[in-house]
PDB file of C-alpha atoms in Angstrom:
ATOM      1  CA  MET A 107       0.348  -0.060  -0.170  1.00 83.00           C
ATOM      2  CA  THR A 108       1.384   3.433  -1.353  1.00 90.00           C
ATOM      3  CA  THR A 109       0.855   6.485   1.125  1.00 91.00           C
ATOM      4  CA  PHE A 110       1.789   9.701   1.024  1.00 93.00           C
ATOM      5  CA  ASP A 111       2.293  12.298   3.942  1.00 91.00           C
ATOM      6  CA  LEU A 112       1.050  15.757   3.263  1.00 89.00           C
ATOM      7  CA  ARG A 113       2.516  17.283   6.559  1.00 87.00           C
ATOM      8  CA  THR A 114       6.304  16.581   4.511  1.00 89.00           C
ATOM      9  CA  LEU A 115       5.197  19.071   2.032  1.00 87.00           C
ATOM     10  CA  ARG A 116       5.109  21.920   4.279  1.00 85.00           C
ATOM     11  CA  ILE A 117       3.128  24.298   1.946  1.00 86.00           C
ATOM     12  CA  ARG A 118       0.620  27.395   3.018  1.00 84.00           C
ATOM     13  CA  SER A 119      -2.440  28.625   1.768  1.00 85.00           C
ATOM     14  CA  GLY A 120      -2.197  29.504  -1.911  1.00 85.00           C
ATOM     15  CA  ASP A 121       0.913  27.155  -2.586  1.00 88.00           C
ATOM     16  CA  GLU A 122       0.758  24.215  -4.528  1.00 91.00           C
ATOM     17  CA  ALA A 123       3.570  21.577  -4.647  1.00 93.00           C
ATOM     18  CA  ARG A 124       4.292  19.022  -6.940  1.00 94.00           C
ATOM     19  CA  GLU A 125       5.441  15.166  -6.171  1.00 93.00           C
ATOM     20  CA  ARG A 126       6.892  12.436  -8.362  1.00 96.00           C
ATOM     21  CA  VAL A 127       5.405   8.945  -6.627  1.00 95.00           C
ATOM     22  CA  GLU A 128       5.608   5.550  -7.322  1.00 96.00           C
ATOM     23  CA  ILE A 129       2.101   3.948  -6.625  1.00 96.00           C
ATOM     24  CA  GLU A 130       1.901   0.027  -5.820  1.00 95.00           C
ATOM     25  CA  LEU A 131      -1.069  -1.756  -7.419  1.00 95.00           C
ATOM     26  CA  GLU A 132      -2.995  -4.741  -6.426  1.00 93.00           C
ATOM     27  CA  PRO A 133      -4.187  -7.057  -9.464  1.00 94.00           C
ATOM     28  CA  LEU A 134      -8.091  -6.271 -10.270  1.00 92.00           C
ATOM     29  CA  LEU A 135     -10.463  -8.989  -9.751  1.00 92.00           C
ATOM     30  CA  LEU A 136     -13.144  -8.831 -12.304  1.00 88.00           C
ATOM     31  CA  ALA A 137     -16.110 -11.225 -13.574  1.00 83.00           C
ATOM     32  CA  GLY A 138     -13.795 -14.246 -12.018  1.00 88.00           C
ATOM     33  CA  GLN A 139     -10.750 -13.495 -13.822  1.00 90.00           C
ATOM     34  CA  GLU A 140      -7.565 -11.242 -12.850  1.00 94.00           C
ATOM     35  CA  TYR A 141      -6.046  -7.927 -14.298  1.00 95.00           C
ATOM     36  CA  GLU A 142      -2.494  -7.145 -13.554  1.00 95.00           C
ATOM     37  CA  PRO A 143      -1.604  -3.209 -13.708  1.00 95.00           C
ATOM     38  CA  ARG A 144       1.355  -2.426 -15.458  1.00 93.00           C
ATOM     39  CA  PRO A 145       3.967  -0.874 -14.914  1.00 92.00           C
ATOM     40  CA  ASP A 146       3.894  -1.970 -11.333  1.00 87.00           C
ATOM     41  CA  PRO A 147       4.706   0.088  -9.261  1.00 93.00           C
ATOM     42  CA  ALA A 148       3.081   2.594 -11.624  1.00 95.00           C
ATOM     43  CA  PRO A 149       4.622   6.644 -11.883  1.00 96.00           C
ATOM     44  CA  ALA A 150       2.495   9.248 -11.011  1.00 96.00           C
ATOM     45  CA  GLU A 151       2.365  13.091 -10.588  1.00 97.00           C
ATOM     46  CA  LEU A 152       0.673  14.014  -7.509  1.00 96.00           C
ATOM     47  CA  ARG A 153      -0.271  18.051  -6.919  1.00 96.00           C
ATOM     48  CA  VAL A 154      -1.466  19.719  -3.803  1.00 95.00           C
ATOM     49  CA  THR A 155      -2.771  23.085  -3.759  1.00 94.00           C
ATOM     50  CA  ARG A 156      -3.453  24.414  -0.483  1.00 92.00           C
ATOM     51  CA  ALA A 157      -6.659  26.851  -0.559  1.00 88.00           C
ATOM     52  CA  SER A 158      -8.154  28.718   2.375  1.00 87.00           C
ATOM     53  CA  SER A 159     -10.883  26.354   2.615  1.00 90.00           C
ATOM     54  CA  GLY A 160      -8.807  23.138   2.006  1.00 91.00           C
ATOM     55  CA  THR A 161      -7.170  20.751   0.034  1.00 92.00           C
ATOM     56  CA  VAL A 162      -7.253  20.311  -3.378  1.00 94.00           C
ATOM     57  CA  LEU A 163      -5.570  16.652  -4.064  1.00 96.00           C
ATOM     58  CA  GLU A 164      -4.711  15.981  -8.189  1.00 96.00           C
ATOM     59  CA  LEU A 165      -3.302  12.993  -8.839  1.00 97.00           C
ATOM     60  CA  ALA A 166      -2.039  11.765 -12.694  1.00 97.00           C
ATOM     61  CA  LEU A 167      -0.883   8.438 -13.450  1.00 95.00           C
ATOM     62  CA  ASP A 168      -1.431   5.985 -16.872  1.00 96.00           C
ATOM     63  CA  VAL A 169      -1.576   2.439 -16.432  1.00 96.00           C
ATOM     64  CA  LEU A 170      -1.992  -0.949 -18.422  1.00 95.00           C
ATOM     65  CA  LEU A 171      -4.315  -3.654 -17.335  1.00 95.00           C
ATOM     66  CA  HIS A 172      -3.510  -6.971 -18.922  1.00 96.00           C
ATOM     67  CA  GLY A 173      -5.587  -9.719 -18.680  1.00 95.00           C
ATOM     68  CA  PRO A 174      -7.966 -12.208 -20.584  1.00 96.00           C
ATOM     69  CA  CYS A 175     -10.554 -10.726 -23.297  1.00 95.00           C
ATOM     70  CA  PHE A 176     -14.238 -10.784 -21.987  1.00 94.00           C
ATOM     71  CA  ARG A 177     -15.290 -12.619 -25.496  1.00 93.00           C
ATOM     72  CA  CYS A 178     -12.274 -14.384 -26.248  1.00 94.00           C
ATOM     73  CA  LEU A 179     -10.435 -15.565 -23.604  1.00 93.00           C
ATOM     74  CA  GLN A 180      -7.127 -14.168 -25.303  1.00 95.00           C
ATOM     75  CA  ASN A 181      -4.437 -11.274 -23.937  1.00 95.00           C
ATOM     76  CA  ALA A 182      -6.349  -8.352 -23.731  1.00 96.00           C
ATOM     77  CA  GLU A 183      -4.555  -4.825 -23.081  1.00 95.00           C
ATOM     78  CA  LEU A 184      -6.288  -1.620 -21.756  1.00 95.00           C
ATOM     79  CA  ALA A 185      -4.199   1.774 -21.583  1.00 95.00           C
ATOM     80  CA  LEU A 186      -5.683   3.920 -19.027  1.00 96.00           C
ATOM     81  CA  GLU A 187      -4.605   7.710 -18.528  1.00 96.00           C
ATOM     82  CA  LEU A 188      -6.153   8.888 -15.106  1.00 96.00           C
ATOM     83  CA  ARG A 189      -6.204  12.352 -14.141  1.00 97.00           C
ATOM     84  CA  LEU A 190      -8.161  12.362 -10.661  1.00 96.00           C
ATOM     85  CA  ARG A 191      -8.992  15.092  -8.067  1.00 95.00           C
ATOM     86  CA  GLU A 192     -10.262  15.031  -4.716  1.00 95.00           C
ATOM     87  CA  TYR A 193     -10.805  17.736  -2.106  1.00 93.00           C
ATOM     88  CA  GLN A 194     -10.603  17.864   1.784  1.00 91.00           C
ATOM     89  CA  ALA A 195     -11.837  21.292   3.384  1.00 91.00           C
ATOM     90  CA  THR A 196     -10.079  22.297   6.456  1.00 86.00           C
ATOM     91  CA  LYS A 197     -13.205  22.153   8.980  1.00 84.00           C
ATOM     92  CA  PRO A 198     -15.504  19.668   6.797  1.00 84.00           C
ATOM     93  CA  GLU A 199     -19.244  20.083   7.379  1.00 84.00           C
ATOM     94  CA  GLY A 200     -20.359  16.986   5.297  1.00 82.00           C
ATOM     95  CA  GLU A 201     -19.119  13.884   3.450  1.00 83.00           C
ATOM     96  CA  GLU A 202     -19.125  16.318   0.193  1.00 83.00           C
ATOM     97  CA  GLU A 203     -16.016  18.474   1.977  1.00 86.00           C
ATOM     98  CA  ARG A 204     -14.075  15.719   2.401  1.00 88.00           C
ATOM     99  CA  THR A 205     -11.939  12.759   0.865  1.00 91.00           C
ATOM    100  CA  GLU A 206     -11.747   8.862   1.642  1.00 92.00           C
ATOM    101  CA  TYR A 207      -8.273   8.593   0.904  1.00 94.00           C
ATOM    102  CA  LEU A 208      -6.892  11.125   3.445  1.00 91.00           C
ATOM    103  CA  GLU A 209      -6.838  10.159   7.120  1.00 90.00           C
ATOM    104  CA  ASP A 210      -4.593  12.094   9.578  1.00 89.00           C
ATOM    105  CA  ASP A 211      -2.311  13.853   6.742  1.00 88.00           C
ATOM    106  CA  ARG A 212      -1.865  10.710   4.994  1.00 93.00           C
ATOM    107  CA  LEU A 213      -2.912  10.058   1.267  1.00 94.00           C
ATOM    108  CA  ASP A 214      -3.743   6.079   0.905  1.00 95.00           C
ATOM    109  CA  LEU A 215      -2.346   6.586  -3.352  1.00 96.00           C
ATOM    110  CA  SER A 216      -2.703   2.679  -3.810  1.00 95.00           C
ATOM    111  CA  ALA A 217      -6.823   2.915  -2.459  1.00 95.00           C
ATOM    112  CA  TRP A 218      -7.377   6.134  -4.783  1.00 95.00           C
ATOM    113  CA  ALA A 219      -5.777   4.707  -7.659  1.00 95.00           C
ATOM    114  CA  ARG A 220      -7.348   1.088  -7.352  1.00 95.00           C
ATOM    115  CA  ASP A 221     -10.735   2.805  -7.502  1.00 95.00           C
ATOM    116  CA  ALA A 222     -10.151   5.109 -10.334  1.00 96.00           C
ATOM    117  CA  ILE A 223      -9.159   2.343 -12.121  1.00 95.00           C
ATOM    118  CA  ALA A 224     -12.399   0.557 -11.201  1.00 93.00           C
ATOM    119  CA  LEU A 225     -14.437   3.109 -12.413  1.00 94.00           C
ATOM    120  CA  ALA A 226     -12.632   3.757 -15.479  1.00 95.00           C
ATOM    121  CA  LEU A 227     -13.229   0.550 -16.637  1.00 93.00           C
ATOM    122  CA  PRO A 228     -15.181   0.000 -20.212  1.00 93.00           C
ATOM    123  CA  ASP A 229     -18.291  -2.713 -20.231  1.00 91.00           C
ATOM    124  CA  GLN A 230     -16.081  -5.232 -21.060  1.00 91.00           C
ATOM    125  CA  ILE A 231     -12.165  -5.556 -21.954  1.00 93.00           C
ATOM    126  CA  LEU A 232     -11.858  -6.642 -25.759  1.00 95.00           C
ATOM    127  CA  CYS A 233      -8.561  -7.609 -27.159  1.00 94.00           C
ATOM    128  CA  ARG A 234      -9.825  -5.795 -30.195  1.00 94.00           C
ATOM    129  CA  PRO A 235     -12.623  -3.813 -30.816  1.00 93.00           C
ATOM    130  CA  ASP A 236     -14.716  -6.360 -33.526  1.00 94.00           C
ATOM    131  CA  CYS A 237     -13.174  -9.412 -31.587  1.00 95.00           C
ATOM    132  CA  ALA A 238     -15.916 -12.039 -32.372  1.00 94.00           C
ATOM    133  CA  GLY A 239     -15.704 -13.845 -29.242  1.00 94.00           C
ATOM    134  CA  LEU A 240     -16.152 -17.971 -29.022  1.00 94.00           C
ATOM    135  CA  CYS A 241     -18.627 -20.049 -30.866  1.00 91.00           C
ATOM    136  CA  PRO A 242     -21.382 -21.108 -28.645  1.00 88.00           C
ATOM    137  CA  VAL A 243     -21.547 -24.823 -29.938  1.00 85.00           C
ATOM    138  CA  CYS A 244     -17.771 -25.838 -30.121  1.00 88.00           C
ATOM    139  CA  GLY A 245     -15.950 -23.155 -28.311  1.00 90.00           C
ATOM    140  CA  LYS A 246     -13.497 -22.833 -30.867  1.00 92.00           C
ATOM    141  CA  ASP A 247     -11.894 -18.953 -31.478  1.00 93.00           C
ATOM    142  CA  LEU A 248     -14.236 -17.361 -34.305  1.00 93.00           C
ATOM    143  CA  ASN A 249     -11.294 -14.822 -34.678  1.00 92.00           C
ATOM    144  CA  ALA A 250      -9.160 -17.545 -35.743  1.00 92.00           C
ATOM    145  CA  GLU A 251     -11.482 -19.773 -37.545  1.00 90.00           C
ATOM    146  CA  PRO A 252     -14.839 -18.170 -38.307  1.00 90.00           C
ATOM    147  CA  HIS A 253     -17.739 -20.434 -38.816  1.00 88.00           C
ATOM    148  CA  GLU A 254     -20.921 -21.413 -38.652  1.00 85.00           C
ATOM    149  CA  HIS A 255     -23.185 -24.690 -37.394  1.00 82.00           C
ATOM    150  CA  VAL A 256     -25.482 -25.954 -39.953  1.00 76.00           C
ATOM    151  CA  GLU A 257     -27.185 -28.455 -38.207  1.00 69.00           C
ATOM    152  CA  GLU A 258     -29.888 -27.233 -35.720  1.00 66.00           C
ATOM    153  CA  ARG A 259     -30.352 -29.619 -32.516  1.00 68.00           C
ATOM    154  CA  ILE A 260     -33.100 -29.565 -30.729  1.00 72.00           C
ATOM    155  CA  ASP A 261     -32.728 -30.301 -26.924  1.00 77.00           C
ATOM    156  CA  PRO A 262     -34.688 -33.269 -26.228  1.00 79.00           C
ATOM    157  CA  ARG A 263     -36.701 -31.742 -23.548  1.00 82.00           C
ATOM    158  CA  TRP A 264     -37.825 -29.264 -25.715  1.00 78.00           C
ATOM    159  CA  GLU A 265     -39.247 -31.464 -28.768  1.00 78.00           C
ATOM    160  CA  LYS A 266     -42.573 -31.691 -27.569  1.00 78.00           C
ATOM    161  CA  LEU A 267     -43.252 -27.891 -27.633  1.00 79.00           C
ATOM    162  CA  SER A 268     -41.607 -27.592 -31.050  1.00 74.00           C
ATOM    163  CA  GLN A 269     -43.916 -30.603 -31.988  1.00 76.00           C
ATOM    164  CA  LEU A 270     -46.903 -28.066 -30.903  1.00 78.00           C
ATOM    165  CA  ARG A 271     -45.913 -25.326 -32.962  1.00 69.00           C
ATOM    166  CA  GLN A 272     -45.527 -27.781 -35.905  1.00 69.00           C
ATOM    167  CA  GLU A 273     -49.230 -28.399 -35.347  1.00 64.00           C
TER     168      GLU A 273
END
């Protein structure tokens, strides 16, 4: 887990500090599959701006997720450019004025990056946009061997219903 102690910055109201940080990232489990973030640790830039009412935290990092394609199970790679911003009020009056990643001036960069990666994911991680997937009948990769099955087999449990349709 990577954390950053904001007390080390020693900035006053109106000041801004930039720090290069390395963030340790855990693999992401999604739909029973593991997606590995690379590079790990990920280089990032943290920018902290003190205002009279609080602190603005900004994090910029680029990550590649490696794991199986949702359709064909081949290797897939997803590039994510994350530009994040959080705010912590000096005297927060509600949940919207505080960030869950900051506690006792220690910023949890790993949790912040993990949550941002999860929120930035598309509906499906694909090896390529036109991935055909696997054949539902025989399980072959339709990208490598495009084919169709001509023979339509009726499940014997549904045979009586198909006879009713023919009558």
